[in-house]
């Protein structure tokens, strides 16, 4: 089968988000990539953060690179996401939570929003919390490490359950190394370059730090070469849902009517937002 090519790249500039936080938004707003709705590379230092806010209709995947993020939701679920950890939160019918830095050093990481299909949008909220040491790595040869947050690489599988079929992998290649990663033929995908420069896809597209690189639709693998120096990038692929997307901030449904119903539910604390009534987080208030 053919190798995937890179069709376009986007340099993610910094912008303010949340309460005083900074993000490089490499996907989101007007540009989504079904099933992905948003991808932020965030940097946040106290007193900034992402105070009490809701979600409905999708999943958030928070992958921490440095520092620590404390989270607390309206059901009393609370915890700490540390370096290398992943929080896979299925908001489903509704979550209200806060996500705040818990280190005086800047906390850096990636937050990806994955859409849920019509049949899953109103499921009960759920969490899959992955500690760094629990996340499997593939080391196909010296100088190459693949951290498998979701999906499979070189026969090593993640334990994460993905309602919307998804692959998320963090690749570290030493200078001179080349890798070929299998990609399901029905997935769309993009790459975010965290550090260094790499040559991506059959067309050897030069990708640099802070750039998002978008894959074309055909092919069952992607090739990457670290010709110029050490390289670190994250690969995201997912199976498109091919459903209408109607969003209003942190609410993502299939129709305007469902968005109006969601806004009503959030306002009246009904239909999944009951626990939001009079709730305030302890970490952001
Ligand atoms: N609605 C809405 C509006 C504005 C926001 F900032 C958010 C939000 O929480 C986040 C946006 N990117 C982020 N990266 C990391 C973390 Cl921990 C949180 C977010 C949100 F949900
Ligand atoms: Fe959130």
PDB file of C-alpha atoms and ligand atoms in Angstrom:
ATOM      1  CA  UNK A   1       0.000   0.000   0.000  1.00  0.00           C
ATOM      2  CA  UNK A   2       1.064   3.595  -0.542  1.00  0.00           C
ATOM      3  CA  UNK A   3       2.633   5.780   2.113  1.00  0.00           C
ATOM      4  CA  UNK A   4       0.613   8.677   3.437  1.00  0.00           C
ATOM      5  CA  UNK A   5       1.776  12.118   2.277  1.00  0.00           C
ATOM      6  CA  UNK A   6       1.587  15.427   4.130  1.00  0.00           C
ATOM      7  CA  UNK A   7      -0.896  17.721   2.360  1.00  0.00           C
ATOM      8  CA  UNK A   8      -0.513  20.884   4.430  1.00  0.00           C
ATOM      9  CA  UNK A   9       1.128  22.254   7.567  1.00  0.00           C
ATOM     10  CA  UNK A  10       0.109  24.905  10.038  1.00  0.00           C
ATOM     11  CA  UNK A  11       2.451  26.776  12.401  1.00  0.00           C
ATOM     12  CA  UNK A  12       0.602  26.992  15.728  1.00  0.00           C
ATOM     13  CA  UNK A  13       1.092  30.473  17.186  1.00  0.00           C
ATOM     14  CA  UNK A  14       0.520  31.148  20.896  1.00  0.00           C
ATOM     15  CA  UNK A  15      -2.790  32.674  22.029  1.00  0.00           C
ATOM     16  CA  UNK A  16      -4.524  33.290  25.340  1.00  0.00           C
ATOM     17  CA  UNK A  17      -7.089  30.748  26.506  1.00  0.00           C
ATOM     18  CA  UNK A  18      -8.952  29.904  29.706  1.00  0.00           C
ATOM     19  CA  UNK A  19      -8.053  32.244  32.592  1.00  0.00           C
ATOM     20  CA  UNK A  20      -4.591  33.537  31.763  1.00  0.00           C
ATOM     21  CA  UNK A  21      -3.326  30.380  30.083  1.00  0.00           C
ATOM     22  CA  UNK A  22      -1.429  30.205  26.791  1.00  0.00           C
ATOM     23  CA  UNK A  23      -2.096  27.643  24.080  1.00  0.00           C
ATOM     24  CA  UNK A  24      -0.779  26.828  20.635  1.00  0.00           C
ATOM     25  CA  UNK A  25      -4.006  25.719  18.941  1.00  0.00           C
ATOM     26  CA  UNK A  26      -3.036  23.359  16.140  1.00  0.00           C
ATOM     27  CA  UNK A  27      -6.626  22.236  15.472  1.00  0.00           C
ATOM     28  CA  UNK A  28      -9.941  23.783  16.406  1.00  0.00           C
ATOM     29  CA  UNK A  29     -12.302  26.664  15.890  1.00  0.00           C
ATOM     30  CA  UNK A  30     -13.162  26.691  12.209  1.00  0.00           C
ATOM     31  CA  UNK A  31     -10.765  23.875  11.322  1.00  0.00           C
ATOM     32  CA  UNK A  32     -11.533  20.413  12.644  1.00  0.00           C
ATOM     33  CA  UNK A  33     -10.346  17.046  11.381  1.00  0.00           C
ATOM     34  CA  UNK A  34     -13.115  14.491  11.910  1.00  0.00           C
ATOM     35  CA  UNK A  35     -13.206  12.972  14.557  1.00  0.00           C
ATOM     36  CA  UNK A  36     -10.929  15.572  16.180  1.00  0.00           C
ATOM     37  CA  UNK A  37     -12.437  18.883  17.303  1.00  0.00           C
ATOM     38  CA  UNK A  38      -9.526  20.718  18.939  1.00  0.00           C
ATOM     39  CA  UNK A  39      -5.887  20.226  19.824  1.00  0.00           C
ATOM     40  CA  UNK A  40      -4.137  22.657  22.150  1.00  0.00           C
ATOM     41  CA  UNK A  41      -0.546  22.577  23.280  1.00  0.00           C
ATOM     42  CA  UNK A  42      -1.024  24.437  26.540  1.00  0.00           C
ATOM     43  CA  UNK A  43       1.262  26.196  28.971  1.00  0.00           C
ATOM     44  CA  UNK A  44      -0.154  27.388  32.281  1.00  0.00           C
ATOM     45  CA  UNK A  45       1.342  28.748  35.515  1.00  0.00           C
ATOM     46  CA  UNK A  46      -0.539  29.683  38.701  1.00  0.00           C
ATOM     47  CA  UNK A  47      -2.705  31.701  39.203  1.00  0.00           C
ATOM     48  CA  UNK A  48      -3.791  31.022  35.606  1.00  0.00           C
ATOM     49  CA  UNK A  49      -5.749  27.919  34.689  1.00  0.00           C
ATOM     50  CA  UNK A  50      -8.982  26.504  33.338  1.00  0.00           C
ATOM     51  CA  UNK A  51     -11.525  27.178  36.099  1.00  0.00           C
ATOM     52  CA  UNK A  52     -14.977  25.596  36.460  1.00  0.00           C
ATOM     53  CA  UNK A  53     -16.406  24.806  33.030  1.00  0.00           C
ATOM     54  CA  UNK A  54     -18.691  22.228  31.376  1.00  0.00           C
ATOM     55  CA  UNK A  55     -18.349  19.739  28.566  1.00  0.00           C
ATOM     56  CA  UNK A  56     -20.936  17.636  26.673  1.00  0.00           C
ATOM     57  CA  UNK A  57     -20.795  15.405  23.618  1.00  0.00           C
ATOM     58  CA  UNK A  58     -17.101  14.570  23.302  1.00  0.00           C
ATOM     59  CA  UNK A  59     -13.953  13.363  25.065  1.00  0.00           C
ATOM     60  CA  UNK A  60     -10.927  15.308  26.257  1.00  0.00           C
ATOM     61  CA  UNK A  61      -7.476  13.703  26.322  1.00  0.00           C
ATOM     62  CA  UNK A  62      -4.971  15.589  28.461  1.00  0.00           C
ATOM     63  CA  UNK A  63      -1.358  14.476  28.035  1.00  0.00           C
ATOM     64  CA  UNK A  64       0.981  16.231  30.429  1.00  0.00           C
ATOM     65  CA  UNK A  65       4.535  16.930  29.284  1.00  0.00           C
ATOM     66  CA  UNK A  66       5.837  18.976  32.251  1.00  0.00           C
ATOM     67  CA  UNK A  67       4.557  20.131  35.623  1.00  0.00           C
ATOM     68  CA  UNK A  68       1.250  19.005  37.111  1.00  0.00           C
ATOM     69  CA  UNK A  69      -2.451  19.651  36.507  1.00  0.00           C
ATOM     70  CA  UNK A  70      -5.020  19.218  39.283  1.00  0.00           C
ATOM     71  CA  UNK A  71      -8.540  18.353  38.203  1.00  0.00           C
ATOM     72  CA  UNK A  72     -11.828  18.219  40.106  1.00  0.00           C
ATOM     73  CA  UNK A  73     -15.349  17.629  38.826  1.00  0.00           C
ATOM     74  CA  UNK A  74     -18.897  18.101  40.114  1.00  0.00           C
ATOM     75  CA  UNK A  75     -19.044  14.454  41.170  1.00  0.00           C
ATOM     76  CA  UNK A  76     -16.168  14.845  43.582  1.00  0.00           C
ATOM     77  CA  UNK A  77     -13.704  13.106  41.271  1.00  0.00           C
ATOM     78  CA  UNK A  78     -10.358  14.805  41.756  1.00  0.00           C
ATOM     79  CA  UNK A  79      -6.734  14.011  41.081  1.00  0.00           C
ATOM     80  CA  UNK A  80      -3.360  15.075  39.804  1.00  0.00           C
ATOM     81  CA  UNK A  81      -2.032  14.574  36.280  1.00  0.00           C
ATOM     82  CA  UNK A  82       1.769  14.455  36.449  1.00  0.00           C
ATOM     83  CA  UNK A  83       4.552  14.471  33.828  1.00  0.00           C
ATOM     84  CA  UNK A  84       3.906  11.822  31.194  1.00  0.00           C
ATOM     85  CA  UNK A  85       0.449  10.987  32.588  1.00  0.00           C
ATOM     86  CA  UNK A  86      -2.742  10.956  30.525  1.00  0.00           C
ATOM     87  CA  UNK A  87      -6.316  11.714  31.566  1.00  0.00           C
ATOM     88  CA  UNK A  88      -8.855  10.379  29.051  1.00  0.00           C
ATOM     89  CA  UNK A  89     -12.152  12.008  30.064  1.00  0.00           C
ATOM     90  CA  UNK A  90     -15.387  10.963  28.406  1.00  0.00           C
ATOM     91  CA  UNK A  91     -17.697  13.890  29.102  1.00  0.00           C
ATOM     92  CA  UNK A  92     -20.658  12.194  27.446  1.00  0.00           C
ATOM     93  CA  UNK A  93     -23.948  13.696  28.722  1.00  0.00           C
ATOM     94  CA  UNK A  94     -22.160  16.216  30.890  1.00  0.00           C
ATOM     95  CA  UNK A  95     -19.230  17.080  33.093  1.00  0.00           C
ATOM     96  CA  UNK A  96     -18.429  20.293  34.952  1.00  0.00           C
ATOM     97  CA  UNK A  97     -14.841  20.449  36.133  1.00  0.00           C
ATOM     98  CA  UNK A  98     -11.806  22.614  36.713  1.00  0.00           C
ATOM     99  CA  UNK A  99      -8.266  21.974  35.442  1.00  0.00           C
ATOM    100  CA  UNK A 100      -5.639  24.014  37.291  1.00  0.00           C
ATOM    101  CA  UNK A 101      -1.811  23.946  37.417  1.00  0.00           C
ATOM    102  CA  UNK A 102      -0.455  22.337  40.573  1.00  0.00           C
ATOM    103  CA  UNK A 103       3.185  23.321  40.131  1.00  0.00           C
ATOM    104  CA  UNK A 104       4.821  26.727  40.415  1.00  0.00           C
ATOM    105  CA  UNK A 105       6.810  25.880  37.299  1.00  0.00           C
ATOM    106  CA  UNK A 106       4.920  26.208  33.990  1.00  0.00           C
ATOM    107  CA  UNK A 107       2.796  23.130  33.303  1.00  0.00           C
ATOM    108  CA  UNK A 108       2.893  22.112  29.655  1.00  0.00           C
ATOM    109  CA  UNK A 109       0.900  19.518  27.807  1.00  0.00           C
ATOM    110  CA  UNK A 110      -1.503  18.638  25.018  1.00  0.00           C
ATOM    111  CA  UNK A 111      -5.293  18.603  25.208  1.00  0.00           C
ATOM    112  CA  UNK A 112      -7.141  16.881  22.363  1.00  0.00           C
ATOM    113  CA  UNK A 113     -10.926  16.924  21.948  1.00  0.00           C
ATOM    114  CA  UNK A 114     -12.321  13.785  20.293  1.00  0.00           C
ATOM    115  CA  UNK A 115     -15.905  13.866  19.063  1.00  0.00           C
ATOM    116  CA  UNK A 116     -18.375  11.212  20.198  1.00  0.00           C
ATOM    117  CA  UNK A 117     -20.821   9.591  17.815  1.00  0.00           C
ATOM    118  CA  UNK A 118     -24.528  10.312  18.092  1.00  0.00           C
ATOM    119  CA  UNK A 119     -25.037   7.042  19.963  1.00  0.00           C
ATOM    120  CA  UNK A 120     -22.372   7.925  22.561  1.00  0.00           C
ATOM    121  CA  UNK A 121     -22.918  11.663  23.071  1.00  0.00           C
ATOM    122  CA  UNK A 122     -25.232  11.169  26.047  1.00  0.00           C
ATOM    123  CA  UNK A 123     -23.471   8.288  27.809  1.00  0.00           C
ATOM    124  CA  UNK A 124     -22.491   8.561  31.465  1.00  0.00           C
ATOM    125  CA  UNK A 125     -19.203  10.424  32.028  1.00  0.00           C
ATOM    126  CA  UNK A 126     -16.144   8.221  32.532  1.00  0.00           C
ATOM    127  CA  UNK A 127     -12.404   8.513  33.128  1.00  0.00           C
ATOM    128  CA  UNK A 128      -9.412   6.496  32.047  1.00  0.00           C
ATOM    129  CA  UNK A 129      -6.407   7.725  34.039  1.00  0.00           C
ATOM    130  CA  UNK A 130      -3.032   6.509  32.757  1.00  0.00           C
ATOM    131  CA  UNK A 131       0.115   7.000  34.829  1.00  0.00           C
ATOM    132  CA  UNK A 132       3.288   7.495  32.808  1.00  0.00           C
ATOM    133  CA  UNK A 133       4.769   4.195  34.013  1.00  0.00           C
ATOM    134  CA  UNK A 134       1.579   2.346  32.924  1.00  0.00           C
ATOM    135  CA  UNK A 135       1.728   3.604  29.341  1.00  0.00           C
ATOM    136  CA  UNK A 136       3.439   1.055  27.075  1.00  0.00           C
ATOM    137  CA  UNK A 137       6.460   1.873  24.937  1.00  0.00           C
ATOM    138  CA  UNK A 138       7.711   0.212  21.744  1.00  0.00           C
ATOM    139  CA  UNK A 139      11.473   0.315  21.114  1.00  0.00           C
ATOM    140  CA  UNK A 140      11.857  -1.215  17.615  1.00  0.00           C
ATOM    141  CA  UNK A 141      15.585  -0.319  17.538  1.00  0.00           C
ATOM    142  CA  UNK A 142      18.120   1.705  19.563  1.00  0.00           C
ATOM    143  CA  UNK A 143      17.447   5.407  19.150  1.00  0.00           C
ATOM    144  CA  UNK A 144      13.694   5.020  18.589  1.00  0.00           C
ATOM    145  CA  UNK A 145      10.984   5.042  21.289  1.00  0.00           C
ATOM    146  CA  UNK A 146       7.227   5.111  20.708  1.00  0.00           C
ATOM    147  CA  UNK A 147       4.977   5.904  23.685  1.00  0.00           C
ATOM    148  CA  UNK A 148       1.602   4.378  22.874  1.00  0.00           C
ATOM    149  CA  UNK A 149      -1.202   6.384  24.494  1.00  0.00           C
ATOM    150  CA  UNK A 150      -3.853   4.830  22.238  1.00  0.00           C
ATOM    151  CA  UNK A 151      -3.607   2.287  19.444  1.00  0.00           C
ATOM    152  CA  UNK A 152      -0.811  -0.098  18.436  1.00  0.00           C
ATOM    153  CA  UNK A 153       2.787   0.308  17.314  1.00  0.00           C
ATOM    154  CA  UNK A 154       5.273  -2.465  16.473  1.00  0.00           C
ATOM    155  CA  UNK A 155       2.974  -5.010  18.100  1.00  0.00           C
ATOM    156  CA  UNK A 156       2.673  -3.055  21.373  1.00  0.00           C
ATOM    157  CA  UNK A 157      -0.897  -2.085  22.280  1.00  0.00           C
ATOM    158  CA  UNK A 158      -2.349   0.578  24.590  1.00  0.00           C
ATOM    159  CA  UNK A 159      -4.945  -0.511  27.132  1.00  0.00           C
ATOM    160  CA  UNK A 160      -7.094   2.562  26.495  1.00  0.00           C
ATOM    161  CA  UNK A 161     -10.682   1.951  25.329  1.00  0.00           C
ATOM    162  CA  UNK A 162     -11.427   4.298  22.447  1.00  0.00           C
ATOM    163  CA  UNK A 163     -15.133   4.672  21.651  1.00  0.00           C
ATOM    164  CA  UNK A 164     -14.158   6.650  18.583  1.00  0.00           C
ATOM    165  CA  UNK A 165     -11.295   4.570  17.100  1.00  0.00           C
ATOM    166  CA  UNK A 166      -8.190   6.660  17.775  1.00  0.00           C
ATOM    167  CA  UNK A 167      -4.387   6.348  17.747  1.00  0.00           C
ATOM    168  CA  UNK A 168      -2.206   8.720  19.796  1.00  0.00           C
ATOM    169  CA  UNK A 169       1.534   8.059  19.893  1.00  0.00           C
ATOM    170  CA  UNK A 170       4.521  10.094  21.115  1.00  0.00           C
ATOM    171  CA  UNK A 171       7.637   9.365  19.000  1.00  0.00           C
ATOM    172  CA  UNK A 172      11.266  10.089  19.924  1.00  0.00           C
ATOM    173  CA  UNK A 173      13.809   9.544  17.135  1.00  0.00           C
ATOM    174  CA  UNK A 174      17.540  10.161  17.488  1.00  0.00           C
ATOM    175  CA  UNK A 175      19.341  11.871  14.609  1.00  0.00           C
ATOM    176  CA  UNK A 176      19.607   9.655  11.556  1.00  0.00           C
ATOM    177  CA  UNK A 177      16.743   7.339  12.500  1.00  0.00           C
ATOM    178  CA  UNK A 178      13.784   6.503  10.253  1.00  0.00           C
ATOM    179  CA  UNK A 179      10.479   4.935  11.280  1.00  0.00           C
ATOM    180  CA  UNK A 180       7.459   3.519   9.486  1.00  0.00           C
ATOM    181  CA  UNK A 181       4.212   3.541  11.497  1.00  0.00           C
ATOM    182  CA  UNK A 182       1.133   1.624  10.336  1.00  0.00           C
ATOM    183  CA  UNK A 183      -2.092   3.632  10.110  1.00  0.00           C
ATOM    184  CA  UNK A 184      -5.578   2.115   9.638  1.00  0.00           C
ATOM    185  CA  UNK A 185      -6.683   2.897   6.069  1.00  0.00           C
ATOM    186  CA  UNK A 186      -9.992   4.436   7.251  1.00  0.00           C
ATOM    187  CA  UNK A 187      -8.310   6.888   9.651  1.00  0.00           C
ATOM    188  CA  UNK A 188      -7.584  10.569   9.094  1.00  0.00           C
ATOM    189  CA  UNK A 189      -4.651  12.067  10.952  1.00  0.00           C
ATOM    190  CA  UNK A 190      -2.235  14.812  11.827  1.00  0.00           C
ATOM    191  CA  UNK A 191       1.159  15.162  13.441  1.00  0.00           C
ATOM    192  CA  UNK A 192       2.334  17.803  15.900  1.00  0.00           C
ATOM    193  CA  UNK A 193       6.110  18.404  16.004  1.00  0.00           C
ATOM    194  CA  UNK A 194       7.161  18.948  19.621  1.00  0.00           C
ATOM    195  CA  UNK A 195      10.941  19.264  19.158  1.00  0.00           C
ATOM    196  CA  UNK A 196      13.335  19.301  16.221  1.00  0.00           C
ATOM    197  CA  UNK A 197      12.900  18.915  12.494  1.00  0.00           C
ATOM    198  CA  UNK A 198      11.680  15.838  10.618  1.00  0.00           C
ATOM    199  CA  UNK A 199      10.875  14.701   7.100  1.00  0.00           C
ATOM    200  CA  UNK A 200       7.387  13.268   7.001  1.00  0.00           C
ATOM    201  CA  UNK A 201       5.433  11.100   4.596  1.00  0.00           C
ATOM    202  CA  UNK A 202       6.121   9.772   1.124  1.00  0.00           C
ATOM    203  CA  UNK A 203       6.696  13.368   0.011  1.00  0.00           C
ATOM    204  CA  UNK A 204       9.400  13.920   2.712  1.00  0.00           C
ATOM    205  CA  UNK A 205       7.607  17.058   3.938  1.00  0.00           C
ATOM    206  CA  UNK A 206       9.890  19.123   6.219  1.00  0.00           C
ATOM    207  CA  UNK A 207       8.119  19.604   9.542  1.00  0.00           C
ATOM    208  CA  UNK A 208       9.457  21.915  12.242  1.00  0.00           C
ATOM    209  CA  UNK A 209       8.793  22.538  15.913  1.00  0.00           C
ATOM    210  CA  UNK A 210       5.270  23.863  16.731  1.00  0.00           C
ATOM    211  CA  UNK A 211       3.904  22.753  13.365  1.00  0.00           C
ATOM    212  CA  UNK A 212       0.849  20.600  12.711  1.00  0.00           C
ATOM    213  CA  UNK A 213       1.188  18.399   9.614  1.00  0.00           C
ATOM    214  CA  UNK A 214      -1.954  16.974   8.028  1.00  0.00           C
ATOM    215  CA  UNK A 215      -1.957  13.561   6.367  1.00  0.00           C
ATOM    216  CA  UNK A 216      -3.705  12.715   3.116  1.00  0.00           C
ATOM    217  CA  UNK A 217      -6.396  10.053   3.101  1.00  0.00           C
ATOM    218  CA  UNK A 218      -4.799   7.129   1.368  1.00  0.00           C
ATOM    219  CA  UNK A 219      -2.168   4.717   2.518  1.00  0.00           C
ATOM    220  CA  UNK A 220      -1.630   2.343   5.384  1.00  0.00           C
ATOM    221  CA  UNK A 221       1.526   3.834   6.894  1.00  0.00           C
ATOM    222  CA  UNK A 222       3.523   6.994   7.439  1.00  0.00           C
ATOM    223  CA  UNK A 223       7.312   7.220   7.182  1.00  0.00           C
ATOM    224  CA  UNK A 224       9.338   9.754   9.180  1.00  0.00           C
ATOM    225  CA  UNK A 225      13.072  10.545   9.086  1.00  0.00           C
ATOM    226  CA  UNK A 226      15.105  12.505  11.643  1.00  0.00           C
ATOM    227  CA  UNK A 227      17.837  13.622   9.215  1.00  0.00           C
ATOM    228  CA  UNK A 228      18.884  16.898  10.836  1.00  0.00           C
ATOM    229  CA  UNK A 229      18.831  16.050  14.539  1.00  0.00           C
ATOM    230  CA  UNK A 230      16.824  14.462  17.356  1.00  0.00           C
ATOM    231  CA  UNK A 231      13.075  14.629  16.733  1.00  0.00           C
ATOM    232  CA  UNK A 232       9.975  14.358  18.901  1.00  0.00           C
ATOM    233  CA  UNK A 233       6.451  14.400  17.512  1.00  0.00           C
ATOM    234  CA  UNK A 234       2.972  13.146  18.373  1.00  0.00           C
ATOM    235  CA  UNK A 235       0.832  11.302  15.823  1.00  0.00           C
ATOM    236  CA  UNK A 236      -2.964  11.510  16.088  1.00  0.00           C
ATOM    237  CA  UNK A 237      -5.215   9.424  13.846  1.00  0.00           C
ATOM    238  CA  UNK A 238      -8.923   8.618  14.127  1.00  0.00           C
ATOM    239  CA  UNK A 239     -11.844   7.128  12.250  1.00  0.00           C
ATOM    240  CA  UNK A 240     -14.110   9.915  10.945  1.00  0.00           C
ATOM    241  CA  UNK A 241     -17.644   9.857  12.383  1.00  0.00           C
ATOM    242  CA  UNK A 242     -19.144  11.551   9.306  1.00  0.00           C
ATOM    243  CA  UNK A 243     -21.896  13.163  11.387  1.00  0.00           C
ATOM    244  CA  UNK A 244     -23.017  16.810  11.517  1.00  0.00           C
ATOM    245  CA  UNK A 245     -21.067  18.907  14.038  1.00  0.00           C
ATOM    246  CA  UNK A 246     -22.848  21.733  15.820  1.00  0.00           C
ATOM    247  CA  UNK A 247     -20.787  23.244  18.604  1.00  0.00           C
ATOM    248  CA  UNK A 248     -21.179  25.993  21.114  1.00  0.00           C
ATOM    249  CA  UNK A 249     -17.981  26.360  23.126  1.00  0.00           C
ATOM    250  CA  UNK A 250     -17.659  23.238  25.248  1.00  0.00           C
ATOM    251  CA  UNK A 251     -20.844  21.642  23.893  1.00  0.00           C
ATOM    252  CA  UNK A 252     -20.607  19.574  20.693  1.00  0.00           C
ATOM    253  CA  UNK A 253     -23.805  17.971  19.383  1.00  0.00           C
ATOM    254  CA  UNK A 254     -25.343  16.994  16.033  1.00  0.00           C
ATOM    255  CA  UNK A 255     -27.986  19.696  15.690  1.00  0.00           C
ATOM    256  CA  UNK A 256     -28.858  23.219  16.797  1.00  0.00           C
ATOM    257  CA  UNK A 257     -31.872  21.820  18.617  1.00  0.00           C
ATOM    258  CA  UNK A 258     -29.592  19.555  20.675  1.00  0.00           C
ATOM    259  CA  UNK A 259     -27.338  22.534  21.449  1.00  0.00           C
ATOM    260  CA  UNK A 260     -30.325  24.572  22.640  1.00  0.00           C
ATOM    261  CA  UNK A 261     -31.405  21.619  24.788  1.00  0.00           C
ATOM    262  CA  UNK A 262     -27.842  21.382  26.173  1.00  0.00           C
ATOM    263  CA  UNK A 263     -27.786  25.064  27.057  1.00  0.00           C
ATOM    264  CA  UNK A 264     -31.160  24.628  28.790  1.00  0.00           C
ATOM    265  CA  UNK A 265     -29.895  21.533  30.663  1.00  0.00           C
ATOM    266  CA  UNK A 266     -26.769  23.370  31.804  1.00  0.00           C
ATOM    267  CA  UNK A 267     -28.778  26.406  32.876  1.00  0.00           C
ATOM    268  CA  UNK A 268     -31.463  24.388  34.715  1.00  0.00           C
ATOM    269  CA  UNK A 269     -29.108  21.631  36.015  1.00  0.00           C
ATOM    270  CA  UNK A 270     -31.065  18.843  34.345  1.00  0.00           C
ATOM    271  CA  UNK A 271     -30.403  15.845  32.080  1.00  0.00           C
ATOM    272  CA  UNK A 272     -26.836  15.181  33.244  1.00  0.00           C
ATOM    273  CA  UNK A 273     -25.990  18.554  34.808  1.00  0.00           C
ATOM    274  CA  UNK A 274     -27.877  17.945  38.083  1.00  0.00           C
ATOM    275  CA  UNK A 275     -24.643  17.845  40.099  1.00  0.00           C
ATOM    276  CA  UNK A 276     -23.628  21.279  38.788  1.00  0.00           C
ATOM    277  CA  UNK A 277     -26.280  22.919  40.959  1.00  0.00           C
ATOM    278  CA  UNK A 278     -24.470  25.150  43.490  1.00  0.00           C
ATOM    279  CA  UNK A 279     -21.164  23.278  42.775  1.00  0.00           C
ATOM    280  CA  UNK A 280     -17.895  25.174  42.861  1.00  0.00           C
ATOM    281  CA  UNK A 281     -14.523  23.489  42.592  1.00  0.00           C
ATOM    282  CA  UNK A 282     -12.109  23.773  45.514  1.00  0.00           C
ATOM    283  CA  UNK A 283      -9.115  24.123  43.176  1.00  0.00           C
ATOM    284  CA  UNK A 284     -10.299  27.163  41.198  1.00  0.00           C
ATOM    285  CA  UNK A 285     -12.271  29.122  43.789  1.00  0.00           C
TER     286      UNK A 285
HETATM  287  N1  LIG B   1     -14.959  25.749  26.705  1.00  0.00           N
HETATM  288  C1  LIG B   1     -13.649  26.083  26.898  1.00  0.00           C
HETATM  289  C2  LIG B   1     -13.227  27.364  26.591  1.00  0.00           C
HETATM  290  C3  LIG B   1     -11.905  27.715  26.831  1.00  0.00           C
HETATM  291  C4  LIG B   1     -11.017  26.793  27.361  1.00  0.00           C
HETATM  292  F1  LIG B   1      -9.739  27.139  27.613  1.00  0.00           F
HETATM  293  C5  LIG B   1     -11.436  25.502  27.652  1.00  0.00           C
HETATM  294  C6  LIG B   1     -10.488  24.524  28.222  1.00  0.00           C
HETATM  295  O1  LIG B   1     -10.758  23.992  29.290  1.00  0.00           O
HETATM  296  C7  LIG B   1      -9.247  24.232  27.531  1.00  0.00           C
HETATM  297  C8  LIG B   1      -8.913  24.616  26.256  1.00  0.00           C
HETATM  298  N2  LIG B   1      -7.661  24.164  25.996  1.00  0.00           N
HETATM  299  C9  LIG B   1      -7.176  23.510  27.079  1.00  0.00           C
HETATM  300  N3  LIG B   1      -5.987  22.911  27.245  1.00  0.00           N
HETATM  301  C10 LIG B   1      -5.726  22.324  28.420  1.00  0.00           C
HETATM  302  C11 LIG B   1      -6.659  22.308  29.446  1.00  0.00           C
HETATM  303 CL1  LIG B   1      -6.235  21.532  30.938  1.00  0.00          CL
HETATM  304  C12 LIG B   1      -7.909  22.893  29.286  1.00  0.00           C
HETATM  305  C13 LIG B   1      -8.152  23.513  28.066  1.00  0.00           C
HETATM  306  C14 LIG B   1     -12.756  25.155  27.440  1.00  0.00           C
HETATM  307  F2  LIG B   1     -13.185  23.914  27.747  1.00  0.00           F
HETATM  308 FE1  LIG B   2     -12.116  20.884  30.497  1.00  0.00          FE
END
